[in-house]
Amino acid sequence: MSNYEMLFSPMKIGNVEIPNRIVMTAMGVDVSAPDGRVTPETIAYYTARADGGTGLIITEYCRVNEADGAGATGQLSLSHDRYIPGMRKLTDSVHLRGSKIFVQLQHPGRQSVPVFPTFWPALEKMQSVWPGVWDRFYSIVASVPTDVNVTDPETLKKQQRFLKPVLAPSVLPADEDDGTLASVKTRAFTTKEIKKLIRQFIDAAQRAQKAGFDGVELHAAHGYLFEQFLSPWTNRRTDEYGGTEENRRRILKEIIAGIHETCGNDFPVTVRLSVDEFYEKTGHSERGIHLDEGIWIAKALESYGADALNVSIAGQDTTFLVTESLRYAPGWRNYMTHQVKDAVNIPVIGVSVTRTPEQAEQQLENGDQDFIGLGRPLLADPDWAKKAKEGQAESITRCIGCLYCMDRFSQDMLNGNPIECAVNPRTCHERESAVIRKDGNGRKVIVVGAGVSGLYAAKTLAERQFDVTVYEKNSFSGGQINIADRPPFKERLFWCTEDLVYQAEKAGAKIVYNTEADAKLIEREDPYAVLIASGTTEVVPQIEGISQDFVTTVEPVLSGKRVIENQNTVVIGSGMTGLETAEYLLEKGNRITVVEMADTIAPGASGINIMEIKKILTEGNVQFKPHSRLEKIGDHSVIVKDTHTDAVTELSADTVVLSLGVRGNHTLKEALGSRRNVYEIGNCSGPGRIAEAIRSAYERSEFL
């Protein structure tokens, strides 16, 4: 059983006793209906985390009105009484498993997507007479430019003809906006509208109480409306809700008081608070809330009647810190939560890249916080708490911090699809995969390759009681992860391999190393099915000079077979692999030029990882040459042609590194011919990220 005494000791928030110190923090996963209703998928998603032993579940952000309060297509709503019955089904299901549940109430303020205030109220009214209205909305929304970073004047003009302004405490002067909100028309709340909004939050809390929630959380973090009021950078008001620190806090003070007056003092109100906006990360240290002021805000919220504080960081201009990348170490936020805990007498919840029960217990013992906030770790493994309590911490699927969940959220927030997790393809699909079938009946399955795809397939099939053997030609597992984890800060990617090896073997799969599964071996074993996860080969174009000895692909560089130091190095290709290889080489003293045929660096890519690495490479004086096509390799030189002007440039190169993608290895599939039940999975079937490799293994092994 568990050795984590503090982690599994109960503690109260207000008068509500939480059975342990593990809190699922709110995450926008868009698993509900676009009109804000709870669906069976919503209930299954949260219930899985309650089944997994989580002490307190805080739902994703929930809107309090339909006119200007929507933040995403699949978020919850408590704007009307009609939402109470669905919410009651959710709370009943969670309570049945012994967990407590709070709902997070939120308004996006200036972070609303502009299309929402324009269309949401009308759609909400139309749904009762036209059930297909939301599908129609998804089909047309792509034609309306809603990107908050649009700067093209014509696109901007078209957008602003369609879209109503979003509401915020203040409208920032254009010359102070840094262009981040240039395409969004913003209007400041009137004082009367603020009073109305306060009432809407109080009414939503009352509905939450009627629906059986144990408490509510007010979202005053991550750049949303309440943080916009609290921050001196975004609140330029001169009425009672702006100016002084007390005035900037007034909206929260009145909402907390109103909820306690309406719902009683036994109904907890917590606040998720960004205690530091980290504007110094954008080069503007003079802006926003800093930790010392964040602590004063925390103390004020306690005096207003807040029953607990959920400490977080960052705002709209520093969203890359809200769900931080692998560049941030586990526990790096502890100093902030510790200082807040020392300053207040109410419980403090904190997230701090907490990945293991050992780390969580240590943070509690150190007095860093009272409750351990887990977000992404509970996407990766909803049974995190149960496994820790049962002494099976090594069975936990650890979050590898790849940010695939965030990338999916950014791509899907307007199309009604929920997020996905790279290492857990069941996330937000719990209803359809709630029960693992035990129907293998000992039938033999061979998996070729012990990369993440092969290992996930082996684990799943062994759990289904197939007789599974994995053949790996190398003496180690992991496949391409052994290359992907070499660039700076990527070491935690190997957790995925470690976890899957343990889980596959625990489920009964056998892994045979130093053995290449060829057609003869498979014919001799005569398995029921063969899953080929034999990976990829790197693309090498057939151009003049490509075979010279100073030209290499990525794999020998990142594996350490080819050492490149203090050289003029040209990297061909600026996908994520190319950029990470450039960073790896930069740390070895190389002078680097990145050549890309597309018009932009990292074409088609977006997200926090790309943003961070481009910044680091730029600061390292890496030279970028977009719209440049590789023509040939000369004598320690690279000849490229500008795709716009046809101008030819020769670049000096001691070493050339090709990062031009990979193609699937189909050799074994072709050798097996028409043999039944032979399937390619992972990068073998289609190159992609860890998420795509694992999902292909899941889809094949779950439904074999």
XYZ file of C-alpha atoms in Angstrom:
704
model
C 0.000 0.000 0.000
C 0.908 3.671 -0.175
C 3.787 5.247 1.705
C 2.530 8.727 0.877
C 0.967 9.674 4.207
C 0.360 13.370 3.564
C -0.795 12.857 -0.015
C -3.564 10.537 1.134
C -4.590 12.368 4.270
C -7.915 14.265 4.210
C -8.144 18.046 4.469
C -10.986 20.530 4.435
C -11.683 23.396 2.065
C -14.146 25.433 4.022
C -16.410 22.835 5.607
C -16.002 20.343 2.757
C -13.632 17.498 3.536
C -11.538 16.353 0.584
C -10.555 12.675 1.000
C -6.962 13.234 -0.149
C -4.676 16.034 -1.301
C -4.926 15.332 -5.039
C -6.845 17.938 -7.027
C -7.647 17.735 -10.704
C -7.247 21.339 -11.808
C -9.491 22.845 -14.449
C -8.493 22.235 -18.057
C -10.400 23.283 -21.139
C -10.934 19.943 -22.855
C -14.100 20.760 -24.844
C -15.777 17.444 -24.042
C -19.247 18.946 -23.598
C -21.927 20.061 -26.048
C -21.439 23.395 -27.843
C -24.534 24.813 -26.175
C -22.969 24.109 -22.767
C -24.860 20.927 -21.891
C -23.332 18.011 -20.037
C -23.148 14.978 -22.344
C -22.519 11.301 -21.586
C -18.950 11.946 -22.758
C -18.607 14.743 -20.191
C -19.741 12.441 -17.397
C -17.467 9.616 -18.547
C -14.449 11.932 -18.690
C -14.808 13.269 -15.152
C -16.014 9.967 -13.713
C -12.858 8.240 -14.954
C -10.774 10.637 -12.816
C -13.060 10.025 -9.825
C -12.770 6.279 -10.373
C -9.026 6.838 -10.378
C -9.082 8.152 -6.817
C -8.755 11.913 -7.348
C -9.824 13.699 -4.153
C -11.219 16.885 -5.706
C -12.182 17.436 -9.324
C -12.475 20.982 -10.643
C -14.315 21.094 -13.941
C -13.113 22.929 -16.990
C -14.142 26.573 -17.224
C -17.884 27.135 -17.240
C -19.533 30.215 -18.710
C -22.084 32.318 -16.869
C -23.766 33.947 -19.872
C -24.232 33.248 -23.554
C -23.916 36.813 -24.852
C -20.236 37.505 -24.297
C -19.001 34.816 -21.895
C -18.233 31.912 -24.222
C -14.599 30.867 -24.529
C -14.684 27.659 -26.581
C -17.162 25.448 -28.425
C -17.224 22.572 -25.956
C -17.176 24.306 -22.600
C -19.818 23.923 -19.917
C -22.478 26.503 -19.122
C -24.486 27.492 -16.050
C -26.151 30.515 -17.610
C -29.699 29.120 -17.192
C -31.579 26.729 -14.936
C -31.944 24.292 -17.829
C -28.338 23.233 -17.297
C -28.947 22.045 -13.731
C -30.312 18.533 -14.506
C -27.306 17.610 -16.648
C -24.908 18.985 -14.080
C -26.704 16.966 -11.399
C -26.025 13.763 -13.360
C -22.353 14.719 -13.444
C -22.040 15.477 -9.734
C -23.984 12.344 -8.773
C -21.627 10.192 -10.835
C -18.520 11.745 -9.299
C -19.902 11.570 -5.748
C -20.768 7.906 -6.218
C -17.008 7.275 -6.550
C -16.179 9.164 -3.358
C -14.665 12.306 -4.905
C -15.681 15.923 -4.419
C -16.329 18.226 -7.358
C -16.196 22.012 -7.826
C -17.188 23.882 -10.965
C -14.926 26.625 -12.282
C -16.795 29.792 -13.287
C -15.128 31.994 -15.890
C -15.481 34.867 -18.320
C -12.817 35.253 -21.040
C -12.922 39.053 -21.279
C -10.657 40.240 -24.058
C -9.531 36.636 -24.594
C -12.858 35.679 -26.122
C -12.649 34.444 -29.695
C -14.352 37.292 -31.621
C -16.770 34.963 -33.396
C -18.415 33.957 -30.095
C -20.033 37.272 -29.086
C -21.188 37.627 -32.699
C -22.914 34.289 -33.226
C -23.330 32.593 -29.840
C -26.476 34.362 -28.574
C -28.328 33.729 -31.838
C -27.234 30.095 -32.021
C -28.277 29.571 -28.423
C -31.781 30.863 -29.208
C -32.082 28.879 -32.441
C -31.110 25.472 -31.104
C -34.591 24.573 -29.853
C -36.134 24.949 -33.326
C -33.122 23.936 -35.433
C -31.175 21.069 -33.818
C -28.576 21.157 -36.621
C -27.631 24.775 -36.046
C -24.331 23.928 -34.363
C -23.216 21.694 -37.228
C -24.019 24.519 -39.611
C -22.017 26.891 -37.428
C -18.947 24.663 -37.643
C -19.250 24.506 -41.426
C -19.269 28.283 -41.891
C -16.996 29.494 -39.099
C -13.845 28.568 -41.014
C -14.716 31.186 -43.648
C -14.788 33.983 -41.072
C -11.274 35.126 -40.109
C -11.042 34.950 -36.338
C -7.297 34.700 -35.743
C -6.322 37.143 -33.008
C -2.963 37.701 -34.725
C -4.337 38.856 -38.083
C -2.480 41.963 -39.251
C -3.288 42.110 -42.981
C -5.438 45.256 -43.423
C -7.909 43.704 -45.874
C -8.396 40.576 -43.765
C -8.749 42.736 -40.690
C -11.384 44.892 -42.383
C -13.329 41.790 -43.474
C -13.176 40.356 -39.972
C -14.367 43.493 -38.282
C -17.389 43.713 -40.578
C -18.540 40.345 -39.251
C -17.491 40.382 -35.634
C -18.755 42.240 -32.605
C -16.266 43.624 -30.083
C -15.164 41.469 -27.188
C -15.591 42.965 -23.712
C -12.767 43.815 -21.341
C -12.120 46.079 -18.352
C -10.332 48.558 -20.620
C -9.311 49.090 -24.224
C -5.540 49.224 -24.456
C -4.052 51.955 -26.634
C -2.942 50.547 -29.992
C 0.679 51.544 -29.442
C 0.798 49.471 -26.234
C -0.741 46.344 -27.723
C 2.430 44.871 -29.300
C 0.170 43.637 -32.099
C -1.044 40.615 -30.138
C -4.660 41.807 -30.226
C -4.517 43.964 -33.328
C -7.329 42.102 -35.061
C -9.745 42.075 -32.125
C -12.149 44.915 -31.589
C -12.469 45.481 -27.847
C -14.996 47.475 -25.873
C -14.791 48.287 -22.181
C -17.536 47.119 -19.837
C -19.752 49.868 -18.562
C -20.178 50.039 -14.794
C -23.765 48.868 -15.228
C -22.590 45.845 -17.257
C -20.118 44.918 -14.522
C -22.930 44.937 -11.954
C -24.950 42.668 -14.242
C -21.988 40.319 -14.708
C -21.474 40.074 -10.946
C -25.094 38.959 -10.608
C -24.578 36.382 -13.363
C -21.651 34.838 -11.476
C -23.659 34.685 -8.260
C -26.624 33.124 -10.070
C -24.353 30.552 -11.727
C -22.920 29.614 -8.320
C -26.428 29.140 -6.964
C -27.242 26.855 -9.901
C -24.039 24.938 -9.196
C -25.151 24.409 -5.608
C -28.563 23.177 -6.770
C -26.812 20.813 -9.182
C -24.901 19.205 -6.314
C -21.470 20.743 -6.719
C -19.472 20.907 -3.504
C -18.138 24.388 -4.277
C -17.127 26.794 -7.029
C -13.848 28.193 -8.266
C -13.528 31.684 -9.757
C -11.003 31.820 -12.593
C -8.739 34.809 -11.979
C -5.739 33.476 -13.871
C -4.299 32.889 -17.335
C -5.296 36.282 -18.706
C -9.053 35.858 -18.388
C -11.436 38.573 -17.235
C -10.773 38.653 -13.494
C -7.021 38.782 -14.073
C -7.624 41.588 -16.554
C -9.330 43.498 -13.742
C -6.581 42.691 -11.219
C -3.656 43.632 -13.451
C -2.613 47.287 -13.609
C -1.505 46.672 -17.191
C -4.934 45.687 -18.513
C -7.156 47.675 -16.119
C -7.078 51.394 -16.959
C -10.526 52.175 -15.559
C -11.291 55.280 -13.525
C -14.544 54.137 -11.906
C -14.980 52.018 -8.766
C -13.549 48.954 -10.581
C -10.230 50.492 -11.576
C -7.366 52.654 -10.444
C -6.376 51.594 -6.926
C -5.474 48.026 -5.980
C -8.640 47.826 -3.898
C -10.784 48.944 -6.831
C -9.159 46.478 -9.198
C -10.066 43.680 -6.745
C -13.598 44.933 -6.164
C -15.328 42.691 -8.733
C -13.996 39.560 -7.012
C -14.804 40.945 -3.570
C -18.438 41.536 -4.520
C -18.826 38.157 -6.239
C -17.361 36.215 -3.297
C -19.589 38.116 -0.857
C -22.618 37.588 -3.086
C -22.046 33.849 -3.402
C -21.644 33.411 0.338
C -24.753 35.485 0.964
C -26.798 33.480 -1.567
C -25.354 29.989 -1.064
C -24.279 30.200 2.561
C -20.860 30.186 4.162
C -20.711 26.383 4.052
C -20.510 26.463 0.235
C -16.815 26.967 -0.570
C -15.591 29.619 -2.984
C -12.030 29.206 -4.206
C -10.045 31.386 -6.573
C -7.542 30.352 -9.201
C -5.068 33.199 -9.148
C -2.121 34.162 -11.325
C 0.284 35.516 -8.733
C 2.858 36.552 -11.343
C 2.162 37.494 -14.957
C 5.858 37.104 -15.889
C 5.912 40.003 -18.313
C 9.691 40.001 -18.028
C 9.573 36.965 -20.322
C 8.333 39.314 -23.068
C 10.887 42.017 -22.354
C 8.453 44.200 -20.374
C 9.284 43.675 -16.716
C 7.526 46.922 -15.825
C 4.120 45.514 -16.762
C 1.513 43.538 -14.910
C 1.314 41.652 -11.629
C 4.566 40.562 -9.986
C 4.850 38.010 -7.202
C 4.931 40.541 -4.373
C 1.643 42.058 -5.539
C 0.246 38.585 -6.247
C 0.799 37.711 -2.591
C -1.035 40.864 -1.484
C -3.941 39.931 -3.776
C -3.972 36.452 -2.221
C -4.188 37.929 1.282
C -6.973 40.273 0.194
C -8.964 37.393 -1.324
C -8.684 35.538 1.977
C -10.093 38.577 3.760
C -12.976 38.701 1.271
C -14.006 35.151 2.219
C -12.182 32.925 -0.282
C -11.975 29.417 1.174
C -8.858 28.330 -0.752
C -6.446 29.637 -3.374
C -5.417 27.725 -6.478
C -2.082 29.335 -7.297
C -1.088 29.697 -10.920
C 0.822 32.112 -13.135
C 0.860 33.987 -16.457
C -1.573 35.920 -18.582
C -2.566 36.410 -22.190
C 0.820 37.646 -23.350
C 2.632 34.872 -21.453
C 0.343 31.914 -22.125
C 3.371 29.748 -22.893
C 3.820 29.500 -19.104
C 0.260 28.364 -18.353
C 0.969 24.840 -19.578
C 4.716 24.996 -19.780
C 6.938 23.015 -22.084
C 9.669 20.518 -21.292
C 12.036 23.427 -20.763
C 10.631 23.834 -17.229
C 11.723 21.398 -14.556
C 9.366 19.523 -12.230
C 8.685 21.645 -9.161
C 9.924 24.908 -10.636
C 6.879 26.841 -9.355
C 7.243 25.680 -5.747
C 8.816 28.910 -4.525
C 5.677 30.825 -5.505
C 3.141 28.502 -3.903
C 5.327 28.325 -0.784
C 5.356 32.112 -0.418
C 1.592 32.311 -0.850
C 1.065 29.523 1.692
C 3.244 31.390 4.193
C 1.145 34.529 3.690
C -2.383 33.110 4.106
C -4.271 30.862 6.494
C -6.494 29.120 3.968
C -5.526 26.038 1.933
C -3.285 26.520 -1.088
C -3.573 24.353 -4.188
C -0.666 24.511 -6.607
C 0.470 23.082 -9.925
C 4.213 22.762 -10.423
C 4.956 20.232 -13.163
C 4.267 17.508 -10.599
C 4.718 14.127 -12.222
C 5.272 11.502 -9.515
C 3.773 10.701 -6.091
C 7.251 10.996 -4.597
C 7.522 14.569 -5.845
C 4.006 15.358 -4.638
C 4.671 14.016 -1.138
C 7.901 15.984 -0.919
C 6.152 19.229 -1.868
C 3.570 18.656 0.869
C 6.251 17.800 3.430
C 8.205 20.930 2.470
C 5.166 23.096 3.098
C 5.047 24.270 -0.508
C 1.283 23.747 -0.688
C -1.661 21.983 0.939
C -3.091 20.290 -2.146
C -1.321 18.903 -5.207
C -2.825 20.261 -8.395
C -2.610 17.861 -11.327
C -3.730 18.859 -14.805
C -2.017 17.122 -17.700
C -0.900 14.155 -15.520
C -4.584 13.198 -15.158
C -5.055 13.371 -18.911
C -2.144 10.961 -19.266
C -3.362 8.647 -16.503
C -6.765 9.071 -14.818
C -5.738 6.359 -12.305
C -2.736 8.361 -11.051
C -4.076 8.601 -7.484
C -5.298 5.014 -7.262
C -1.979 3.604 -8.473
C -0.047 5.741 -6.005
C -2.285 4.724 -3.103
C -2.000 1.034 -3.974
C 1.789 1.183 -4.068
C 1.913 0.895 -7.845
C 3.485 4.254 -8.682
C 5.714 2.620 -11.278
C 2.535 1.738 -13.227
C 1.611 5.402 -13.711
C 1.698 6.689 -17.276
C 3.623 9.907 -16.805
C 2.840 13.091 -18.695
C 5.858 13.754 -20.933
C 5.072 17.465 -21.345
C 4.975 17.315 -25.143
C 2.067 19.832 -25.300
C 0.150 17.770 -27.836
C -2.967 18.430 -25.752
C -2.488 22.177 -26.154
C -1.830 21.882 -29.867
C -5.060 19.921 -30.283
C -7.003 22.442 -28.208
C -5.771 25.307 -30.373
C -6.731 23.448 -33.538
C -10.086 22.129 -32.325
C -11.535 24.895 -30.156
C -13.812 26.049 -32.997
C -14.810 22.702 -34.471
C -16.425 20.963 -31.513
C -13.809 18.235 -31.065
C -12.319 17.512 -27.632
C -8.601 17.586 -26.952
C -6.345 14.540 -27.194
C -3.420 13.269 -25.123
C -0.306 11.920 -26.819
C 0.271 9.061 -24.378
C -3.375 8.253 -23.593
C -5.586 7.945 -26.666
C -8.570 7.169 -24.412
C -8.640 10.737 -23.053
C -12.026 12.328 -23.815
C -13.103 8.994 -25.327
C -13.683 7.214 -22.016
C -17.263 6.311 -22.832
C -16.334 4.273 -25.898
C -13.348 2.585 -24.250
C -14.483 2.184 -20.664
C -14.004 -1.595 -20.506
C -10.975 -3.506 -21.778
C -12.272 -6.655 -23.438
C -10.672 -9.953 -22.344
C -11.183 -11.749 -25.630
C -7.667 -12.651 -26.768
C -8.080 -16.263 -25.639
C -4.333 -16.841 -25.746
C -4.083 -16.315 -29.497
C -0.533 -15.545 -30.581
C 0.347 -12.048 -31.793
C 3.761 -10.874 -32.956
C 4.664 -7.205 -32.709
C 7.669 -6.139 -34.766
C 9.555 -3.263 -33.163
C 9.731 -2.003 -29.569
C 9.188 1.666 -30.264
C 6.299 3.439 -28.552
C 3.773 2.206 -31.093
C 4.835 -1.430 -30.814
C 4.977 -1.244 -27.025
C 1.538 0.343 -26.742
C 0.086 -2.327 -29.009
C 1.783 -5.049 -26.972
C 0.429 -3.643 -23.714
C -3.107 -3.357 -25.029
C -3.186 -6.795 -26.639
C -1.675 -8.442 -23.566
C -4.345 -6.776 -21.419
C -6.884 -8.326 -23.775
C -5.244 -11.715 -23.025
C -3.528 -12.311 -26.340
C -0.183 -14.115 -26.210
C 2.092 -11.266 -27.286
C 5.762 -11.311 -28.260
C 7.631 -8.179 -29.314
C 10.735 -8.643 -31.455
C 13.248 -5.789 -31.429
C 16.343 -5.861 -33.615
C 18.295 -3.602 -31.246
C 19.353 -4.270 -27.678
C 17.065 -1.508 -26.364
C 13.501 -0.257 -26.641
C 12.212 3.110 -27.734
C 12.803 3.308 -31.463
C 12.859 6.928 -32.612
C 12.441 8.173 -29.020
C 16.130 7.371 -28.597
C 16.787 10.139 -31.098
C 13.942 12.493 -30.190
C 15.065 12.764 -26.565
C 18.594 13.965 -27.410
C 17.971 17.682 -28.086
C 18.062 20.005 -25.059
C 15.302 19.527 -22.458
C 13.800 16.500 -24.252
C 15.033 13.818 -21.822
C 11.582 13.293 -20.328
C 10.302 11.958 -23.637
C 11.989 8.667 -22.731
C 9.536 8.317 -19.852
C 7.079 7.176 -22.490
C 9.305 4.226 -23.387
C 10.047 3.344 -19.758
C 6.377 3.397 -18.816
C 5.271 1.320 -21.805
C 7.971 -1.316 -21.327
C 6.899 -1.759 -17.688
C 3.189 -1.835 -18.540
C 3.590 -4.212 -21.484
C 5.649 -6.701 -19.485
C 3.358 -6.403 -16.465
C 0.406 -7.219 -18.722
C 2.221 -10.364 -19.892
C 3.891 -9.339 -23.151
C 7.372 -10.735 -23.844
C 10.042 -8.481 -25.377
C 12.836 -10.236 -27.263
C 15.824 -8.011 -28.037
C 18.606 -8.410 -30.614
C 16.253 -10.311 -32.866
C 14.993 -9.069 -36.209
C 11.598 -10.500 -37.085
C 11.791 -11.414 -40.753
C 9.309 -13.312 -42.889
C 10.884 -16.677 -42.030
C 10.519 -16.130 -38.282
C 6.918 -15.078 -38.664
C 6.037 -18.020 -40.876
C 7.671 -20.372 -38.369
C 5.748 -18.866 -35.419
C 2.515 -18.708 -37.447
C 0.777 -16.085 -35.264
C -2.885 -15.106 -35.399
C -1.838 -11.520 -36.219
C 1.269 -9.470 -36.931
C 1.588 -5.787 -36.062
C 4.536 -4.182 -37.804
C 6.012 -1.170 -36.038
C 9.357 -1.167 -37.828
C 9.635 2.587 -38.049
C 10.971 4.760 -40.818
C 13.941 5.615 -42.963
C 15.215 9.152 -43.427
C 14.571 10.874 -46.739
C 17.718 11.636 -48.761
C 17.124 13.446 -52.084
C 18.969 12.304 -55.193
C 20.859 15.459 -56.047
C 24.427 16.231 -57.038
C 26.957 15.965 -54.212
C 24.584 14.378 -51.690
C 26.865 11.376 -51.035
C 29.888 13.383 -49.892
C 31.262 12.508 -46.472
C 30.472 15.898 -44.888
C 26.746 15.357 -45.590
C 24.702 13.462 -43.001
C 21.142 12.956 -41.856
C 19.762 13.737 -38.415
C 19.980 10.254 -36.906
C 23.804 9.940 -36.773
C 24.020 13.445 -35.272
C 21.501 12.979 -32.472
C 22.580 9.411 -31.718
C 26.156 10.580 -31.181
C 27.595 8.552 -34.054
C 28.537 11.781 -35.812
C 30.092 14.456 -33.580
C 29.900 17.995 -34.968
C 31.522 20.782 -32.963
C 32.615 24.353 -33.714
C 31.786 24.124 -37.416
C 29.869 26.031 -40.049
C 26.835 23.771 -40.237
C 23.916 24.007 -42.650
C 20.691 22.263 -41.617
C 18.371 21.527 -44.529
C 14.741 21.540 -43.382
C 13.054 23.521 -40.624
C 10.471 21.134 -39.292
C 10.541 20.508 -35.558
C 13.233 17.842 -35.990
C 15.408 20.213 -37.982
C 15.030 23.012 -35.456
C 15.722 20.729 -32.495
C 18.812 19.399 -34.263
C 19.918 22.985 -34.833
C 19.528 23.706 -31.121
C 21.468 20.548 -30.259
C 24.288 21.660 -32.581
C 24.154 25.229 -31.282
C 25.028 23.962 -27.807
C 28.144 22.349 -29.299
C 29.484 25.649 -30.546
C 28.427 25.359 -34.165
C 27.558 28.320 -36.399
C 24.287 27.351 -38.006
C 22.229 28.236 -41.048
C 18.785 26.668 -41.480
C 17.537 26.335 -45.065
C 13.809 25.930 -45.756
C 12.086 25.672 -49.122
C 8.758 27.004 -47.800
C 8.153 30.705 -47.325
C 8.236 30.446 -43.548
C 10.365 28.632 -40.999
C 8.570 25.624 -39.492
C 5.835 25.708 -42.168
C 2.435 24.563 -40.972
C 3.633 24.283 -37.377
C 2.508 26.347 -34.425
C 2.355 26.199 -30.670
C 4.545 26.822 -27.677
C 7.357 24.448 -28.658
C 7.901 26.126 -32.015
C 7.699 29.616 -30.521
C 10.261 28.832 -27.829
C 12.786 27.112 -30.057
C 12.660 29.819 -32.737
C 13.361 32.413 -30.051
C 16.334 30.449 -28.719
C 17.789 29.893 -32.185
C 17.390 33.566 -33.049
C 19.147 34.565 -29.837
C 21.914 32.097 -30.782
C 22.479 33.951 -34.082
C 21.203 31.069 -36.186
C 20.659 32.295 -39.732
C 17.369 31.371 -41.413
C 16.952 31.130 -45.178
C 13.294 30.521 -46.061
C 11.970 30.114 -49.642
C 15.322 28.534 -50.557
C 15.397 25.238 -52.440
C 18.393 22.928 -52.158
C 19.898 22.580 -55.655
C 23.130 20.681 -55.059
C 25.989 20.115 -52.639
C 29.304 21.574 -53.741
C 32.810 21.304 -52.284
C 31.994 22.024 -48.644
C 29.201 24.278 -49.751
C 25.465 24.265 -50.301
C 23.872 25.790 -53.381
C 20.296 27.010 -52.923
C 17.884 28.829 -55.226
C 15.418 31.471 -54.050
C 11.942 30.206 -54.981
C 10.730 33.798 -55.429
C 13.526 35.331 -57.486
C 15.504 32.296 -58.783
C 18.633 33.915 -57.346
C 21.313 31.321 -56.568
C 23.321 31.492 -53.321
C 26.306 29.400 -52.234
C 26.624 28.788 -48.480
C 29.873 27.654 -46.896
C 29.446 24.379 -44.982
C 31.852 22.239 -43.006
C 28.918 19.898 -42.415
C 25.464 19.566 -43.976
C 22.666 17.953 -41.945
C 19.601 16.772 -43.873
C 16.277 16.982 -42.023
C 13.881 16.350 -44.871
C 11.472 13.987 -43.197
C 11.068 10.237 -43.103
C 9.151 7.566 -44.973
C 7.595 4.399 -43.636
C 9.527 1.127 -43.803
C 7.275 -1.316 -45.688
C 9.843 -4.056 -46.369
C 8.385 -6.660 -44.008
C 4.778 -6.008 -45.025
C 5.745 -6.591 -48.642
C 7.692 -9.740 -47.751
C 4.661 -11.216 -45.962
C 2.548 -10.769 -49.058
C -1.085 -11.780 -48.616
C -0.746 -13.272 -45.146
C -3.864 -12.605 -43.070
C -4.050 -10.132 -40.187
C -0.867 -8.218 -40.977
C -1.028 -4.543 -40.066
C 1.397 -1.634 -40.098
C 1.221 0.759 -37.137
C 3.111 3.785 -35.885
C 5.501 5.673 -38.141
C 5.676 2.624 -40.337
C 2.101 3.322 -41.448
C 2.463 7.100 -41.573
C 5.178 9.325 -40.070
C 4.050 11.539 -37.207
C 4.553 12.510 -33.595
C 4.404 10.258 -30.537
C 0.666 10.903 -30.406
C 0.031 9.599 -33.910
C 2.235 6.551 -33.313
C 0.391 5.610 -30.129
C -3.057 6.360 -31.548
C -2.482 4.092 -34.550
C -1.392 1.312 -32.171
C -4.456 1.902 -29.998
C -6.894 1.865 -32.881
C -5.471 -1.362 -34.285
C -4.865 -3.264 -31.039
C -8.103 -2.151 -29.365
C -10.220 -3.383 -32.246
C -8.157 -6.307 -33.604
